[in-house]
Amino acid sequence: MSFNTFGRMLRFTTWGESHGPGLGVVIDGCPPGLRLREQDIQPFLDARKPGQSKFTTQRREADQVQILSGVFEDGKGQQVTTGTPIHLMIANTDQRSKDYSQIAKSYRPGHADYAYDAKYGIRDYRGGGRSSARETAARVAAGAVARLIIPEVSLISYVCELGGDGIERDAINREEIARNPFFCPDSWAARRWEEKVEAARKSGSSLGAVVECVAEGVPAGWGAPVYAKLDSELASAMMSINAAKGIEIGDGFAAARLTGEQNADEMRPGDDGKPVFASNHAGGTAGGISTGQPVVCRVAFKPTSSILTPVKSINSDGEATEVVTKGRHDPCVGIRGTPVVEAMMALVLADAKLMHRAQCG
Amino acid sequence: MSFNTFGRMLRFTTWGESHGPGLGVVIDGCPPGLRLREQDIQPFLDARKPGQSKFTTQRREADQVQILSGVFEDGKGQQVTTGTPIHLMIANTDQRSKDYSQIAKSYRPGHADYAYDAKYGIRDYRGGGRSSARETAARVAAGAVARLIIPEVSLISYVCELGGDGIERDAINREEIARNPFFCPDSWAARRWEEKVEAARKSGSSLGAVVECVAEGVPAGWGAPVYAKLDSELASAMMSINAAKGIEIGDGFAAARLTGEQNADEMRPGDDGKPVFASNHAGGTAGGISTGQPVVCRVAFKPTSSILTPVKSINSDGEATEVVTKGRHDPCVGIRGTPVVEAMMALVLADAKLMHRAQCG
Amino acid sequence: MSFNTFGRMLRFTTWGESHGPGLGVVIDGCPPGLRLREQDIQPFLDARKPGQSKFTTQRREADQVQILSGVFEDGKGQQVTTGTPIHLMIANTDQRSKDYSQIAKSYRPGHADYAYDAKYGIRDYRGGGRSSARETAARVAAGAVARLIIPEVSLISYVCELGGDGIERDAINREEIARNPFFCPDSWAARRWEEKVEAARKSGSSLGAVVECVAEGVPAGWGAPVYAKLDSELASAMMSINAAKGIEIGDGFAAARLTGEQNADEMRPGDDGKPVFASNHAGGTAGGISTGQPVVCRVAFKPTSSILTPVKSINSDGEATEVVTKGRHDPCVGIRGTPVVEAMMALVLADAKLMHRAQCG
Amino acid sequence: MSFNTFGRMLRFTTWGESHGPGLGVVIDGCPPGLRLREQDIQPFLDARKPGQSKFTTQRREADQVQILSGVFEDGKGQQVTTGTPIHLMIANTDQRSKDYSQIAKSYRPGHADYAYDAKYGIRDYRGGGRSSARETAARVAAGAVARLIIPEVSLISYVCELGGDGIERDAINREEIARNPFFCPDSWAARRWEEKVEAARKSGSSLGAVVECVAEGVPAGWGAPVYAKLDSELASAMMSINAAKGIEIGDGFAAARLTGEQNADEMRPGDDGKPVFASNHAGGTAGGISTGQPVVCRVAFKPTSSILTPVKSINSDGEATEVVTKGRHDPCVGIRGTPVVEAMMALVLADAKLMHRAQCG
């Protein structure tokens, strides 16, 4: 996609830094007539919001969204989208004024510090500036709008592996996801993770995670060959999330270890003329186009590089130094990545729906 | 990206079907003055070409490239790019005229047959039409042009896992890659794979594979936040390849199982003022921008769904049927995916170089 | 738009030079199921084809189009579009091999010679290379496909002014357009123009022209604020045509001399609930969106700079020289611009229709 | 371009309605390290600001710009761009709360009212909503940033015709432009216009105008064939401005009345090896690429459709009605279009510079 814009028919553009006045997103191409109020967006932001348990960063942000354009009363007492650009803004409220002189000159290994300086010759070092995961709040807000475009789709997402410890597939209970601070659908795993994350938090270490997202209700026909394959769009979307280092659709890397027979998703006639599939190794796409099966993807999040253990680095003068990242951070950034993955899925699918409608009516 | 076009500054558009008169690619935005002759492109096409060993499809295509526009003599006896669109065309020569009546009505599980019909209401069923991996020849040709734009980068790619059997990292010998029909850098693994693939071929089965690609010489600063991250662009590029179902950068999914300490790529001052990294878990990017380390990605290819074992399916009338895919096919499509992955890496990096030059001079 | 690609949902990419092997266009995003054969495209190319009267260039090109991808039999005996990229190719057949040594080094005033060299450091000087109006054959071919997407629209275009001599609005007779070699709808003007063009041709001079295009049947609602206004898209499309130097919608520059009262297009209720407009000063758009009135634009073509009169110039060594453009050329390039203007109108409207369908259903 | 985004490398996206909380623009792709403070932008907004004389709308807006992202201290005491998206916001302060019930249901002829309703089924009718020329404040703010990218270019723009009364070319005095409320470079014309506009204002009528913009210092080589011609980009940019109905480059429509000899811009060797042109009929471009001559364009603005004279129209129930547009409006909207034209020129040229740098280094 393009710098700070994502999408083709449904396009969103984000702006803002971690410690600036705020951040926002302009959503363009949204169909008119969809009911949209701030309270329709807020719950999704609240799910991503930091500071809600001891297992996430202690930065406290209200993450209150404001709709600044693109909606109007529809004459029937509802506030709806007008088809013009929707600007959503979220103020930053808990930017701590602290001494950044140390971090301003040192490059934290694994952070974008060095890369930004190498590219631009300048960076906003306060809280990571533009490279901060705070940008993902704008995506989550945009995702709430995207959902309105695809009412036929229901989305679910959860952490399926944390610190190398995976959930039991048989133990998945969707209602469990909201009951623990890890978006974990397996209550036993959630208990194990609590210990893991607590230990990491206390020792100033960090953990990685894998997030799975399932979209049910996607009709056959969304996505397009060759460079707009649904797989390609999802991969682009997910790998743009901070700390994401891998993405797979359906069985993904595991499919590379199957035989053609094992990997075949056999079809049988369904009652409505549509096929009934015996399995979903493909994750809901074939040739990059949705098949009517659930679209399934998994995203790998690396452990955040903000750790208390000193690591060797250099500073902007090219001198050797050691870096310790103090202050507020997520011991497992993948956890809060869950609503972001879901938002990106919604945005990709909504775009695909509009693109399909454009070409195929 | 957009339907049949990929890239932003360096943009290429492919056309063609498996059994039409041919296929081609229009490359737009290429810098002027780069020496380009057909023989500069042909070796890359030859590497991907089918029918070169018994381990790939027996379809025989010369895959002879023609340059139809965008080059001219430079007055010094060289043929160079002019900055105008380069059209490369490859004729199809071995489209067997056979009876497609069976396949025309039946949907092969795992193929794009059903999805195309669901989307478009029509498909060119001869050899998979537009969904055929034959389209990747156009990418490989485009990749040869992209390489000219990034002479500072050297690319290497190989199969690192086949049918679940991985190479030994210590046994990697780059010169080995060209010595076996599997693009395998580990001579012992190559021997094991020979048996594996032969068995699959004989039984009409198929195998998956993982391809790794390493780009050395990429300077720090390519790629851009937020939606044009190098990771995001590579993911989009790789997942648009036929049969690709997963992509990871650096340690990828394995990084999700590391702690922050384990995953940190420590830096030390180098002789030239640039950092020397102690490790490369990140795969050459931070914040989506290249760090000067080798850019490393891995792509998972599913086993091709063309197998001799009958699988249950439906036909276009919605009736139950069984499908056997006879005829020529690759027992492990990931093998020939190797030059395609390398081409896509070249195309993404060349685009990133031009984009960086545009913004940062 | 982008280098050699135009359009957003319906996108076409052209390639080729005046004296290379040929030229072509890849059309992407075309809806499936539209009947398309070469003979559906050829008449439009024939209308633009050179060498048909003594009033156009004597270069003789068959301009025979070939469809190389994107169509397939629909099972009912028709060849239709499949939704995949359509590649149309036109071979060059009358590239005279002549001595270009003079032109290779000299910059013809008014031609793109100097600008191309200044930009790229190289140019294909044979017949103008990429800057030749021969590229417009590809647009006309693409336009024929675009027409299939907008069957509700009927297009008409004609030269309304030639060498400063305008038609009489009252004398417009649409059937006259095909009866003279000037696409002139006013039989009296056609006779006057015959003398004018003949005189210019004989003296090796050249003339400018203004082409008007009217699209009837465009429903209200196509086009979109703010940067995708129909006016903006049409302006971009028309000004990309060789020799075009001005574009206006509706009354255009004349509207700048009206008062608000004179310029108002009053509305009255129509029988079908849609408004009946008392006038069409606006040329069919308001706020950049179609109103249901005919969409009207006019394009100004400068006189071609290929003239027999010697003009002062410089060569690539920066030395003073004089240039005479011998050989085949159009005495009034605006004449053959007429089918090109019509094609671009079709392409813009088809794109606008698909975009509107995407957003508004 | 694309809905609410314009540009390719330098891209800006605007949002906001006339009577919402405010409006803004996100500028993406800006090079890093350019000094940018609010006071660098404000003067351009002030030039466009309404309510500065009795000849423009009496709506009073401070049009105070806020920079909300994309800048940071450079360590040398300057605030500079960082290469990340720059969000500029302007609050609306003088949205009169009035009764919109009349306008909410009636379609004002010449306004976008009917077209928006036909497209979207809904519109924000307060002050024209998104179709209001208030959106152009965002462009002017973006233009101020674009100027920083092209310090080699100096821009000048002025009204060259008002109500059909043109300036004398010989009487152009650039210093005069800022001395009258009409951006008029001819002091005699300015006096005549004062009477004209005053009469229109008093009678509740409105007038059209033509704005000319000249960019000096543009080096040869910007712009690109075929669909990214500078002419095409400028046409797209200018015709996206509210009330613009025509655009021409160089002699434009007048060139269509010249012969090839008259229109030829002869070249002579200059002292620096670059050509010296004897004339500039072409307006600074050839083949869509800049030649080093001043880039010249003219934009025709229709008279605003907001007039006191009752005009026949229909309402949203399809009934006949009469409309009088009371309230604040510009008697000649072309006047305040002048800074907007200049901003769009800056934005197109800055984009072209970055694109050229990308491809040609």
mmCIF file with all atom_site columns, C-alpha atoms in Angstrom, chain A residues 55 159-167 181-184 189-190 192-198 200 206-211 301 331-335, chain B residues 256-258:
data_model
loop_
_atom_site.group_PDB
_atom_site.id
_atom_site.type_symbol
_atom_site.label_atom_id
_atom_site.label_alt_id
_atom_site.label_comp_id
_atom_site.label_asym_id
_atom_site.label_entity_id
_atom_site.label_seq_id
_atom_site.pdbx_PDB_ins_code
_atom_site.Cartn_x
_atom_site.Cartn_y
_atom_site.Cartn_z
_atom_site.occupancy
_atom_site.B_iso_or_equiv
_atom_site.pdbx_formal_charge
_atom_site.auth_seq_id
_atom_site.auth_comp_id
_atom_site.auth_asym_id
_atom_site.auth_atom_id
_atom_site.pdbx_PDB_model_num
ATOM 1  C CA . PHE A 1 55  ? -0.369 -7.333  32.100 1.00 0.00 ? 55  PHE A CA 1
ATOM 2  C CA . VAL A 1 159 ? -4.277 -15.230 21.205 1.00 0.00 ? 159 VAL A CA 1
ATOM 3  C CA . CYS A 1 160 ? -3.589 -18.877 20.320 1.00 0.00 ? 160 CYS A CA 1
ATOM 4  C CA . GLU A 1 161 ? 0.003  -19.051 21.524 1.00 0.00 ? 161 GLU A CA 1
ATOM 5  C CA . LEU A 1 162 ? 1.882  -17.000 24.102 1.00 0.00 ? 162 LEU A CA 1
ATOM 6  C CA . GLY A 1 163 ? 5.545  -17.389 24.942 1.00 0.00 ? 163 GLY A CA 1
ATOM 7  C CA . GLY A 1 164 ? 5.562  -20.630 22.986 1.00 0.00 ? 164 GLY A CA 1
ATOM 8  C CA . ASP A 1 165 ? 2.643  -22.085 24.948 1.00 0.00 ? 165 ASP A CA 1
ATOM 9  C CA . GLY A 1 166 ? -0.297 -22.858 22.680 1.00 0.00 ? 166 GLY A CA 1
ATOM 10 C CA . ILE A 1 167 ? -3.967 -23.320 23.395 1.00 0.00 ? 167 ILE A CA 1
ATOM 11 C CA . PRO A 1 181 ? -6.796 -10.256 30.095 1.00 0.00 ? 181 PRO A CA 1
ATOM 12 C CA . PHE A 1 182 ? -5.115 -12.297 27.337 1.00 0.00 ? 182 PHE A CA 1
ATOM 13 C CA . PHE A 1 183 ? -7.900 -12.671 24.760 1.00 0.00 ? 183 PHE A CA 1
ATOM 14 C CA . CYS A 1 184 ? -7.393 -16.387 25.402 1.00 0.00 ? 184 CYS A CA 1
ATOM 15 C CA . ALA A 1 189 ? -4.097 -21.784 28.947 1.00 0.00 ? 189 ALA A CA 1
ATOM 16 C CA . ALA A 1 190 ? -5.181 -18.433 30.347 1.00 0.00 ? 190 ALA A CA 1
ATOM 17 C CA . ARG A 1 192 ? -0.775 -20.749 32.617 1.00 0.00 ? 192 ARG A CA 1
ATOM 18 C CA . TRP A 1 193 ? -0.248 -17.507 30.720 1.00 0.00 ? 193 TRP A CA 1
ATOM 19 C CA . GLU A 1 194 ? -1.023 -15.443 33.766 1.00 0.00 ? 194 GLU A CA 1
ATOM 20 C CA . GLU A 1 195 ? 2.014  -16.902 35.468 1.00 0.00 ? 195 GLU A CA 1
ATOM 21 C CA . LYS A 1 196 ? 4.155  -16.541 32.388 1.00 0.00 ? 196 LYS A CA 1
ATOM 22 C CA . VAL A 1 197 ? 3.312  -12.920 31.765 1.00 0.00 ? 197 VAL A CA 1
ATOM 23 C CA . GLU A 1 198 ? 3.568  -12.029 35.423 1.00 0.00 ? 198 GLU A CA 1
ATOM 24 C CA . ALA A 1 200 ? 8.101  -11.657 32.438 1.00 0.00 ? 200 ALA A CA 1
ATOM 25 C CA . SER A 1 206 ? 9.002  -9.746  27.312 1.00 0.00 ? 206 SER A CA 1
ATOM 26 C CA . LEU A 1 207 ? 7.203  -12.508 25.430 1.00 0.00 ? 207 LEU A CA 1
ATOM 27 C CA . GLY A 1 208 ? 5.947  -13.147 21.916 1.00 0.00 ? 208 GLY A CA 1
ATOM 28 C CA . ALA A 1 209 ? 2.526  -14.368 20.883 1.00 0.00 ? 209 ALA A CA 1
ATOM 29 C CA . VAL A 1 210 ? 0.482  -15.636 17.967 1.00 0.00 ? 210 VAL A CA 1
ATOM 30 C CA . VAL A 1 211 ? -2.944 -14.156 17.258 1.00 0.00 ? 211 VAL A CA 1
ATOM 31 C CA . PHE A 1 301 ? 4.195  -11.103 17.189 1.00 0.00 ? 301 PHE A CA 1
ATOM 32 C CA . PRO A 1 331 ? 5.368  -7.419  28.596 1.00 0.00 ? 331 PRO A CA 1
ATOM 33 C CA . CYS A 1 332 ? 3.599  -9.132  25.680 1.00 0.00 ? 332 CYS A CA 1
ATOM 34 C CA . VAL A 1 333 ? 2.622  -6.731  22.941 1.00 0.00 ? 333 VAL A CA 1
ATOM 35 C CA . GLY A 1 334 ? 0.861  -9.508  21.048 1.00 0.00 ? 334 GLY A CA 1
ATOM 36 C CA . ILE A 1 335 ? -1.996 -9.460  23.534 1.00 0.00 ? 335 ILE A CA 1
ATOM 37 C CA . ALA B 1 256 ? 6.966  -15.479 18.923 1.00 0.00 ? 256 ALA B CA 1
ATOM 38 C CA . ARG B 1 257 ? 8.564  -18.148 21.080 1.00 0.00 ? 257 ARG B CA 1
ATOM 39 C CA . LEU B 1 258 ? 11.604 -16.094 22.130 1.00 0.00 ? 258 LEU B CA 1
#
